[in-house]
Amino acid sequence: MLSNKFSRAAAVAVTLCGTAVNAFWRLECDGSIALARIDPLMDFDGLSDHVHILKGGSAFSPKSTSEELLKSKCTSCGVAQDKSAYWAPPLYFMGDDGTMELVPEKPPFKAYYELNPGSTSDGKPQTIEAFPNGFQMIAGTNLRRNSTLSGEDPSEFRGPFSDQSNEEREQRAIGFNCMNYGFSGSPAKNEDALYRHHLPEKSWIDSNCPDGIRLELSFPSCWNGEMDGGETHKSHVAYPAWINGGDCPAGFDKRFPALMFETIVATEKFIGKGGKFVLGNGDPTGKSEKFDPLPMSSQLTDMPGYGYHGDFIAAWDEGVLERAVSECTDKGGEMKKCGVFELTQDSASCTIENLPEEIKNENTEGPMSSLPGDCEIQPGPEPARKGKGASGSSSGGKSKGGSSAKNKSKEDKTPVNKDSSSPSVEEAPAAPVPESKPEGGVFVEKEVKAPEKGPEKAPQKAAEKAPENAPQQAPEYVAPPPAPAPAPTTPPSPPVDAAGNVLRTDVRTDGRIVYENKVVVHEVTVTEEAKVKRTPEAEHVKRHAHRHHHMQHGIGGRRMR
């Protein structure tokens, strides 16, 4: 007698409302070239004080320029002619004992190129131009630890923000959105792009976001014609009235594609574990009696996520981006529908070519007793200080037996804290093997069993924490002196859901709707009696729809009011 165990789930249907959708494409990056303390914009030819997850051209280094990136042997993203660099800090989980652990990404990372029209401040229509090679910019503010916005967050008001300063618009260009596909039994509810501008406290995430958090960062698309913006790498660009679209402020008469980063992280891996989430730059989640919506202008301590930021250096093969801007007019966002692009075949295997010796063995994934670079956790509301790990210091995260993804770090000889109740890091199951991939994005995968788990090891005793209430100042950004540089890591293991099932995603589009299909690989339990043959493996595919609509004068996936 045979019995098969598997669950059933209906596909989640999403209907979009709003105005006309503009053309865009999603540059999908299946892998990361490194997880390292490299930031050639803020710490040129040195080490950054905090870690970044790096996407794009393999020639990325502490001295990266467009010219150098164009020499890359490969890219971790989906278009072979794009050797640009895209980077931002990752998210970590800090347990109650102080142990740090990387929160895995759910690939692919996406960089949206949105072709949203607009006008100059005096009403003249703008033509969207390609990023020229040599152009570079930063979105967000690393040292920010509070909000100057009025009202509540999230807010029902969706724009325009014509009367707000560029600094205020920048704060609205960050999103920490809750993912709930409905598989946990609660009704599906995915939030619109750039809906929430703070990172909620962990207990709220545990209760409301069973499928993780989507980190979003929109870059300015109004330009004054300069290739760089000084020490902050921002003064040459500005946000339009609708953040991703609308009219540009005076002095910024040129228009670029609206670039937006999107990263989904598996916060559900830590449901039920005591601790909090911390960005790699030391920006922690907070504790507040009122968290959703959060009073944006209040001076609460531990103001969370306001220091999220990202960097971009343009490095496209000559003429390719110019053609894409004029010819890639698909409103579903699929790269393969743009004939200009040569798609990569194995971008997930691309890694950084040269790592500075100082950080080749730096532990950036955990478990560890501090953030990489000994980056100090600095809550608000005062601005943070630039960390001591910058400008050549090779001090990294103190290892607790973990290793950098692409380079094994040396094992920490410190005695293990036998009394710790915090569980050790568990490796995710091996990646499922694709069996077939029908047109439309839904595909079936063979079941791959997770490796046998050995006995868990208690993490080592946490290093002494830096005082969180130390006096803080808001220093000006100063270019650091030359110094050594950072190290890489392999992309995280395939993500799993709360039940421990292996997850993969794929995307298809239908007009204004972008479907992201979630494949869950379930184990099959088979009971066999004598002389009874075993049936084939039972397979089951769950599918979900994750919306991203891009509207004229709209903000990513927001509905206009």
XYZ file of C-alpha atoms in Angstrom:
561
model
C 0.000 0.000 0.000
C 1.373 3.409 -0.976
C 0.685 6.788 0.552
C 1.827 10.141 -0.767
C 1.998 13.293 1.336
C 1.943 16.686 -0.306
C 0.134 19.964 0.179
C -2.055 21.888 -2.255
C -2.224 25.635 -2.802
C -4.110 27.727 -5.275
C -2.288 30.315 -7.372
C -2.616 33.823 -6.065
C -4.216 36.128 -8.610
C -3.335 39.783 -8.600
C -5.280 42.474 -10.398
C -3.704 45.814 -11.040
C -5.383 49.155 -11.192
C -3.979 52.465 -12.280
C -3.047 54.381 -15.370
C -0.954 53.533 -18.426
C 2.163 51.419 -17.926
C 5.456 52.747 -19.303
C 8.150 50.601 -20.847
C 10.802 49.130 -18.559
C 13.033 46.113 -18.192
C 14.226 44.103 -15.215
C 17.937 43.392 -15.212
C 18.003 40.147 -13.237
C 21.174 39.117 -11.409
C 21.188 35.447 -10.400
C 24.384 35.737 -8.400
C 26.735 38.087 -6.573
C 30.373 38.566 -7.471
C 31.280 39.084 -3.802
C 30.130 39.986 -0.307
C 32.904 42.308 0.760
C 33.951 45.658 2.230
C 34.525 47.375 -1.107
C 33.113 50.790 -2.044
C 35.116 52.612 -4.734
C 32.870 55.687 -4.522
C 33.092 56.427 -0.789
C 36.364 54.582 -0.027
C 38.377 54.697 -3.241
C 41.487 52.494 -3.167
C 40.776 51.445 0.420
C 38.445 49.311 2.487
C 34.930 50.335 3.427
C 33.892 50.379 7.073
C 30.940 48.137 6.202
C 30.142 45.251 3.904
C 28.249 45.364 0.579
C 26.734 42.694 -1.607
C 28.188 43.282 -5.064
C 26.495 42.677 -8.412
C 27.660 43.170 -11.982
C 31.072 43.203 -13.691
C 33.776 40.891 -12.325
C 36.523 43.554 -12.583
C 34.978 45.412 -9.630
C 37.605 46.585 -7.151
C 38.390 49.374 -4.657
C 39.596 51.393 -7.678
C 36.654 50.650 -9.972
C 35.850 53.033 -12.808
C 33.700 52.506 -15.900
C 36.854 51.967 -17.934
C 38.042 49.171 -15.642
C 34.602 47.553 -15.335
C 34.281 47.308 -19.131
C 37.267 44.912 -19.035
C 35.297 42.447 -16.879
C 35.515 38.811 -17.924
C 31.883 38.199 -16.894
C 28.890 39.724 -15.136
C 26.629 38.293 -12.440
C 23.639 39.896 -14.179
C 21.530 38.826 -17.131
C 22.780 41.065 -19.968
C 26.244 40.272 -21.280
C 26.860 43.805 -22.627
C 26.296 45.339 -19.173
C 29.396 45.355 -16.967
C 27.998 48.058 -14.661
C 28.402 47.768 -10.884
C 25.424 47.669 -8.514
C 25.950 47.379 -4.745
C 24.181 47.876 -1.392
C 24.555 46.645 2.214
C 23.052 43.223 3.037
C 20.766 42.383 5.966
C 21.971 40.446 9.018
C 20.224 38.771 11.944
C 21.701 39.471 15.378
C 20.653 36.948 18.007
C 20.036 37.814 21.647
C 23.569 36.585 22.411
C 25.056 39.014 19.861
C 25.808 36.399 17.214
C 25.549 37.766 13.656
C 24.323 35.779 10.661
C 23.644 36.834 7.068
C 19.981 36.838 6.006
C 20.015 34.971 2.655
C 18.816 36.604 -0.533
C 16.146 35.019 -2.700
C 17.607 35.441 -6.185
C 17.382 37.046 -8.572
C 18.293 40.532 -7.451
C 16.605 42.947 -9.857
C 17.680 46.340 -11.171
C 14.691 47.981 -12.841
C 15.315 50.393 -15.725
C 12.031 52.325 -15.956
C 11.454 54.618 -18.937
C 9.164 57.071 -17.155
C 8.577 60.375 -18.991
C 8.546 63.802 -17.418
C 9.131 67.498 -17.923
C 11.557 70.190 -16.869
C 10.591 72.652 -14.152
C 9.318 75.055 -16.846
C 7.154 72.407 -18.507
C 9.340 71.264 -21.420
C 9.040 67.528 -22.233
C 12.218 65.554 -21.599
C 13.820 62.845 -23.725
C 15.130 59.877 -21.738
C 18.898 59.514 -22.191
C 21.172 56.534 -21.526
C 23.608 56.635 -18.605
C 26.959 57.597 -20.163
C 29.950 55.450 -19.255
C 31.831 57.214 -16.492
C 28.600 58.231 -14.767
C 28.227 57.231 -11.115
C 25.837 58.018 -8.264
C 24.618 57.037 -4.800
C 21.042 56.767 -3.540
C 20.278 56.946 0.177
C 22.470 58.129 3.065
C 24.664 55.649 4.913
C 24.853 57.679 8.163
C 21.150 58.598 8.361
C 19.415 57.234 11.446
C 16.139 59.177 11.587
C 13.373 60.544 9.379
C 12.520 64.170 8.697
C 9.266 63.283 6.940
C 5.932 64.367 8.403
C 2.892 62.124 8.830
C 2.859 58.368 9.311
C 4.637 55.512 7.567
C 3.085 53.753 5.706
C 0.845 56.562 4.472
C -2.161 56.592 2.175
C -0.773 59.662 0.418
C 1.184 58.516 -2.649
C 2.294 61.800 -4.184
C 3.180 63.948 -5.955
C 5.747 65.433 -3.579
C 6.287 68.651 -5.513
C 6.626 70.796 -2.382
C 9.193 68.526 -0.713
C 12.968 68.885 -0.827
C 15.230 66.405 -2.583
C 16.347 65.145 0.857
C 12.745 64.331 1.734
C 12.144 62.644 -1.616
C 15.282 60.571 -1.066
C 13.784 59.195 2.152
C 10.665 58.172 0.214
C 12.845 56.316 -2.313
C 13.517 53.499 0.198
C 11.144 50.563 0.681
C 10.977 47.679 3.205
C 7.908 45.796 2.068
C 6.274 42.766 3.638
C 5.956 39.591 1.531
C 2.957 37.310 2.091
C 1.971 34.984 -0.755
C -0.822 33.350 1.231
C 0.885 29.964 1.665
C 0.888 30.185 5.464
C -2.913 30.152 5.667
C -3.418 33.905 5.981
C -4.783 35.901 3.028
C -2.154 36.906 0.490
C -1.086 40.513 0.893
C 1.929 41.930 -0.887
C 2.648 45.611 -0.464
C 3.194 48.075 -3.299
C 6.686 49.240 -4.176
C 8.170 51.930 -1.891
C 5.174 51.548 0.413
C 6.971 51.476 3.777
C 10.098 53.536 4.456
C 11.294 51.883 7.658
C 12.380 48.357 8.522
C 9.798 46.973 10.991
C 10.724 45.426 14.317
C 11.408 41.688 14.110
C 8.333 40.476 16.014
C 6.126 42.387 13.554
C 7.985 40.842 10.604
C 7.638 37.362 12.141
C 3.860 37.804 12.493
C 3.084 39.503 9.193
C 5.728 38.584 6.599
C 5.909 34.777 6.225
C 7.693 35.054 2.854
C 10.328 37.631 3.730
C 11.002 41.323 3.202
C 11.556 43.112 -0.107
C 14.307 45.749 0.133
C 13.842 48.520 -2.443
C 15.918 51.518 -3.408
C 15.063 54.006 -6.151
C 17.764 56.240 -7.657
C 17.324 59.843 -8.844
C 16.514 60.180 -12.562
C 16.861 63.970 -13.032
C 20.365 65.046 -14.111
C 22.304 68.307 -14.431
C 24.829 66.950 -16.958
C 27.756 66.335 -14.573
C 29.341 62.876 -14.433
C 29.672 62.797 -10.640
C 28.336 64.698 -7.639
C 31.344 65.530 -5.492
C 32.135 63.911 -2.150
C 28.567 62.643 -1.685
C 28.202 61.524 -5.340
C 24.679 62.983 -5.279
C 24.695 66.694 -6.118
C 24.490 66.069 -9.893
C 21.150 64.231 -9.674
C 17.712 64.816 -8.131
C 14.397 63.008 -7.697
C 11.336 63.961 -9.781
C 8.025 64.831 -8.142
C 6.726 61.239 -8.087
C 10.106 59.791 -6.996
C 10.307 57.485 -10.072
C 8.571 59.834 -12.501
C 7.036 63.270 -12.944
C 8.587 66.697 -13.338
C 12.221 67.453 -12.489
C 13.324 70.338 -10.254
C 15.000 73.448 -11.681
C 18.606 72.922 -12.777
C 18.105 69.218 -13.580
C 16.767 69.344 -17.116
C 18.083 65.999 -18.367
C 16.316 62.679 -17.737
C 17.702 59.168 -17.173
C 15.862 55.850 -16.832
C 14.582 55.503 -13.259
C 16.890 52.865 -11.761
C 15.515 50.820 -8.831
C 17.144 47.979 -6.860
C 14.970 45.156 -5.525
C 16.225 42.423 -3.183
C 14.008 39.859 -1.432
C 15.545 38.432 1.747
C 14.520 35.308 3.676
C 13.696 36.815 7.063
C 11.317 33.886 7.651
C 14.378 31.716 8.325
C 14.593 33.446 11.718
C 10.952 33.328 12.810
C 10.759 32.549 16.515
C 14.428 33.297 17.205
C 15.176 36.059 19.704
C 17.060 39.005 18.262
C 16.730 41.730 15.647
C 17.694 42.546 12.073
C 20.601 44.863 11.311
C 21.775 46.282 7.984
C 25.415 45.664 7.160
C 26.218 49.331 7.837
C 25.120 48.994 11.490
C 21.586 50.357 11.067
C 19.325 48.256 13.362
C 15.625 47.550 13.565
C 14.044 49.411 16.446
C 11.672 48.908 19.312
C 8.551 51.033 19.456
C 5.106 50.669 20.959
C 3.646 51.992 17.711
C 5.164 50.335 14.674
C 2.673 50.159 11.841
C 2.161 52.894 10.933
C 5.218 54.491 12.529
C 5.256 58.229 13.327
C 7.929 59.317 10.840
C 8.883 62.578 12.509
C 9.097 61.204 16.064
C 12.479 61.049 17.774
C 12.322 57.422 18.871
C 15.550 55.552 19.506
C 16.616 52.687 17.235
C 15.022 54.334 14.205
C 15.301 51.522 11.671
C 16.517 51.219 8.104
C 16.888 54.910 7.288
C 20.559 54.366 6.415
C 19.834 51.928 3.581
C 21.699 53.041 0.456
C 23.093 51.827 -2.832
C 25.720 52.711 -5.424
C 25.904 52.541 -9.216
C 28.691 52.911 -11.802
C 27.551 52.764 -15.445
C 29.593 50.498 -17.739
C 27.620 49.349 -20.799
C 29.178 48.267 -24.098
C 29.196 51.179 -26.514
C 25.784 52.037 -27.960
C 23.872 49.201 -26.276
C 22.101 51.181 -23.568
C 21.274 53.963 -26.028
C 19.571 51.436 -28.313
C 17.785 49.782 -25.384
C 16.317 53.086 -24.205
C 14.800 53.722 -27.648
C 13.975 50.141 -28.708
C 13.108 48.162 -25.573
C 9.474 49.219 -25.276
C 7.988 46.072 -23.703
C 5.630 46.987 -20.864
C 6.071 43.615 -19.156
C 9.727 44.204 -18.331
C 11.217 40.972 -19.719
C 14.869 41.183 -20.789
C 14.433 38.504 -23.437
C 11.882 40.616 -25.275
C 14.511 43.241 -26.023
C 16.437 42.166 -29.121
C 19.274 44.528 -28.240
C 20.397 42.368 -25.320
C 22.678 39.338 -25.418
C 21.562 37.267 -22.433
C 24.119 35.591 -20.191
C 24.013 31.820 -19.757
C 25.661 31.254 -16.384
C 25.715 34.579 -14.549
C 25.401 32.934 -11.115
C 28.934 31.510 -11.456
C 30.583 34.891 -12.102
C 32.866 36.003 -9.254
C 35.123 38.965 -8.584
C 38.513 38.695 -10.294
C 40.808 40.326 -7.743
C 40.295 40.583 -3.988
C 42.562 42.539 -1.686
C 44.677 40.233 0.425
C 43.577 41.988 3.628
C 40.034 40.645 3.428
C 40.315 37.394 1.464
C 39.593 35.411 4.628
C 37.179 37.847 6.225
C 34.041 36.210 7.571
C 31.087 38.035 6.013
C 28.316 35.432 6.349
C 28.569 34.341 9.961
C 28.136 33.132 12.522
C 30.297 35.898 13.973
C 30.316 38.128 17.021
C 30.375 41.453 15.143
C 29.536 42.864 11.745
C 32.299 42.647 9.108
C 34.856 45.376 9.663
C 33.780 45.529 13.312
C 31.146 47.933 12.053
C 29.482 49.511 15.084
C 25.710 49.164 15.473
C 24.517 52.750 15.791
C 20.825 53.464 16.406
C 19.292 56.924 16.005
C 18.055 59.471 16.134
C 21.539 61.059 15.928
C 23.435 60.471 12.674
C 25.901 57.599 12.761
C 29.707 57.965 12.662
C 31.840 56.535 9.907
C 33.356 53.316 11.254
C 36.922 52.514 12.182
C 37.120 49.672 9.652
C 37.354 52.111 6.722
C 40.428 53.258 4.840
C 42.572 50.206 5.027
C 41.763 48.464 8.298
C 41.608 44.736 7.734
C 39.631 43.922 10.862
C 36.593 41.934 9.854
C 33.681 40.182 11.474
C 34.986 38.002 14.289
C 34.458 34.436 13.138
C 32.327 31.918 14.996
C 33.152 29.053 12.696
C 31.620 30.564 9.557
C 33.372 31.401 6.334
C 33.232 33.892 3.513
C 31.236 32.460 0.646
C 34.102 32.220 -1.824
C 37.013 32.037 0.612
C 37.107 29.931 3.757
C 37.955 32.015 6.801
C 40.224 30.704 9.523
C 38.426 28.937 12.327
C 38.023 30.889 15.543
C 39.756 29.067 18.397
C 37.737 30.809 21.105
C 35.939 28.277 23.350
C 32.299 27.722 22.475
C 29.710 28.982 24.928
C 28.093 25.695 25.939
C 25.247 27.450 27.741
C 24.031 29.396 24.730
C 20.467 28.588 23.768
C 20.727 30.233 20.346
C 20.695 27.631 17.543
C 23.591 27.399 15.126
C 23.382 28.271 11.451
C 21.783 25.593 9.312
C 22.753 25.050 5.707
C 19.944 25.246 3.170
C 19.214 22.146 1.076
C 20.974 21.623 -2.224
C 19.488 23.460 -5.181
C 16.711 21.607 -7.043
C 17.497 20.416 -10.569
C 15.216 21.847 -13.299
C 13.443 19.133 -15.267
C 11.313 21.187 -17.635
C 10.440 24.816 -18.124
C 7.262 25.373 -20.133
C 6.666 28.744 -21.791
C 5.175 31.287 -19.413
C 7.547 30.918 -16.510
C 6.102 27.989 -14.497
C 8.529 25.090 -14.337
C 8.741 21.693 -12.676
C 11.731 20.569 -10.688
C 12.970 17.215 -9.510
C 12.910 16.671 -5.808
C 16.309 17.062 -4.200
C 16.593 15.930 -0.622
C 18.313 18.148 1.869
C 21.586 16.827 3.301
C 21.438 15.096 6.643
C 21.809 17.623 9.439
C 24.484 16.999 11.988
C 24.245 17.961 15.634
C 23.898 21.680 16.114
C 26.761 23.588 17.612
C 26.144 26.367 20.040
C 27.586 29.664 18.844
C 30.538 31.138 20.595
C 30.176 33.755 23.216
C 29.463 37.147 21.706
C 32.111 39.821 21.781
C 31.425 42.800 23.987
C 28.977 45.155 22.267
C 29.847 48.749 21.629
C 27.715 51.147 23.708
C 24.667 52.066 21.660
C 24.054 55.377 23.408
C 27.510 56.845 22.887
C 27.462 60.482 21.724
C 27.228 60.658 17.963
C 27.980 63.316 15.429
C 27.144 63.790 11.785
C 30.523 64.182 10.043
C 30.888 65.315 6.485
C 31.943 62.633 4.031
C 35.704 62.897 3.503
C 37.541 60.894 0.862
C 39.766 58.428 2.768
C 43.514 58.031 2.076
C 44.596 55.141 -0.160
C 44.593 51.711 1.464
C 44.150 47.994 0.879
C 40.846 46.404 -0.140
C 38.034 43.767 0.388
C 36.946 40.130 -0.095
C 34.271 38.072 -1.822
C 31.768 35.491 -0.941
C 29.585 33.100 -2.821
C 25.855 33.724 -3.159
C 23.783 32.316 -0.291
C 22.500 28.744 -0.430
C 19.064 28.270 -2.026
C 16.395 29.786 0.266
C 13.812 27.736 2.105
C 10.383 28.611 3.424
C 9.299 28.422 7.080
C 8.591 24.698 6.693
C 12.088 23.986 5.376
C 11.132 23.456 1.720
C 13.512 24.472 -1.046
C 12.362 27.588 -2.957
C 13.078 28.869 -6.449
C 11.470 31.700 -8.363
C 10.864 32.498 -12.005
C 9.100 35.401 -13.675
C 6.622 35.879 -16.486
C 4.627 38.898 -17.533
C 1.199 39.555 -18.971
C 0.578 43.133 -19.966
C 0.633 45.187 -16.788
C 0.964 42.182 -14.532
C 4.347 40.765 -13.586
C 3.980 37.215 -12.242
C 6.725 35.846 -10.040
C 6.336 32.089 -9.739
C 7.373 30.425 -6.520
C 8.351 26.759 -6.790
C 8.386 24.699 -3.612
C 10.044 21.289 -3.633
C 8.295 18.923 -1.207
C 9.584 15.622 0.099
C 7.371 12.640 -0.683
C 6.760 9.993 1.956
C 6.278 6.511 0.446
C 5.251 3.456 2.484
C 5.883 0.185 0.684
C 4.752 -3.346 1.532
C 6.238 -6.557 0.184
C 5.769 -7.213 -3.555
C 4.352 -3.741 -4.151
C 6.246 -1.531 -6.570
C 7.069 2.076 -5.685
C 5.287 4.749 -7.686
C 7.198 7.624 -9.371
C 8.133 10.616 -7.266
C 5.265 12.935 -6.449
C 5.923 16.498 -7.366
C 3.973 19.601 -6.633
C 4.386 23.122 -7.786
C 3.095 26.147 -5.953
C 2.731 29.300 -7.855
C 2.237 32.833 -6.814
C 1.837 36.198 -8.412
C 3.939 39.067 -7.148
C 2.991 42.398 -8.500
C 5.080 45.181 -9.797
C 3.215 47.663 -11.950
C 4.975 50.634 -13.416
C 2.743 53.568 -14.219
C 3.097 56.935 -15.793
C 4.153 59.458 -13.129
C 3.930 56.542 -10.675
C 6.140 55.246 -7.923
C 7.233 51.735 -8.821
C 4.266 49.522 -8.051
C 2.081 52.045 -6.249
C -1.535 52.714 -7.020
C -2.210 56.351 -7.755
C -4.830 58.025 -5.626
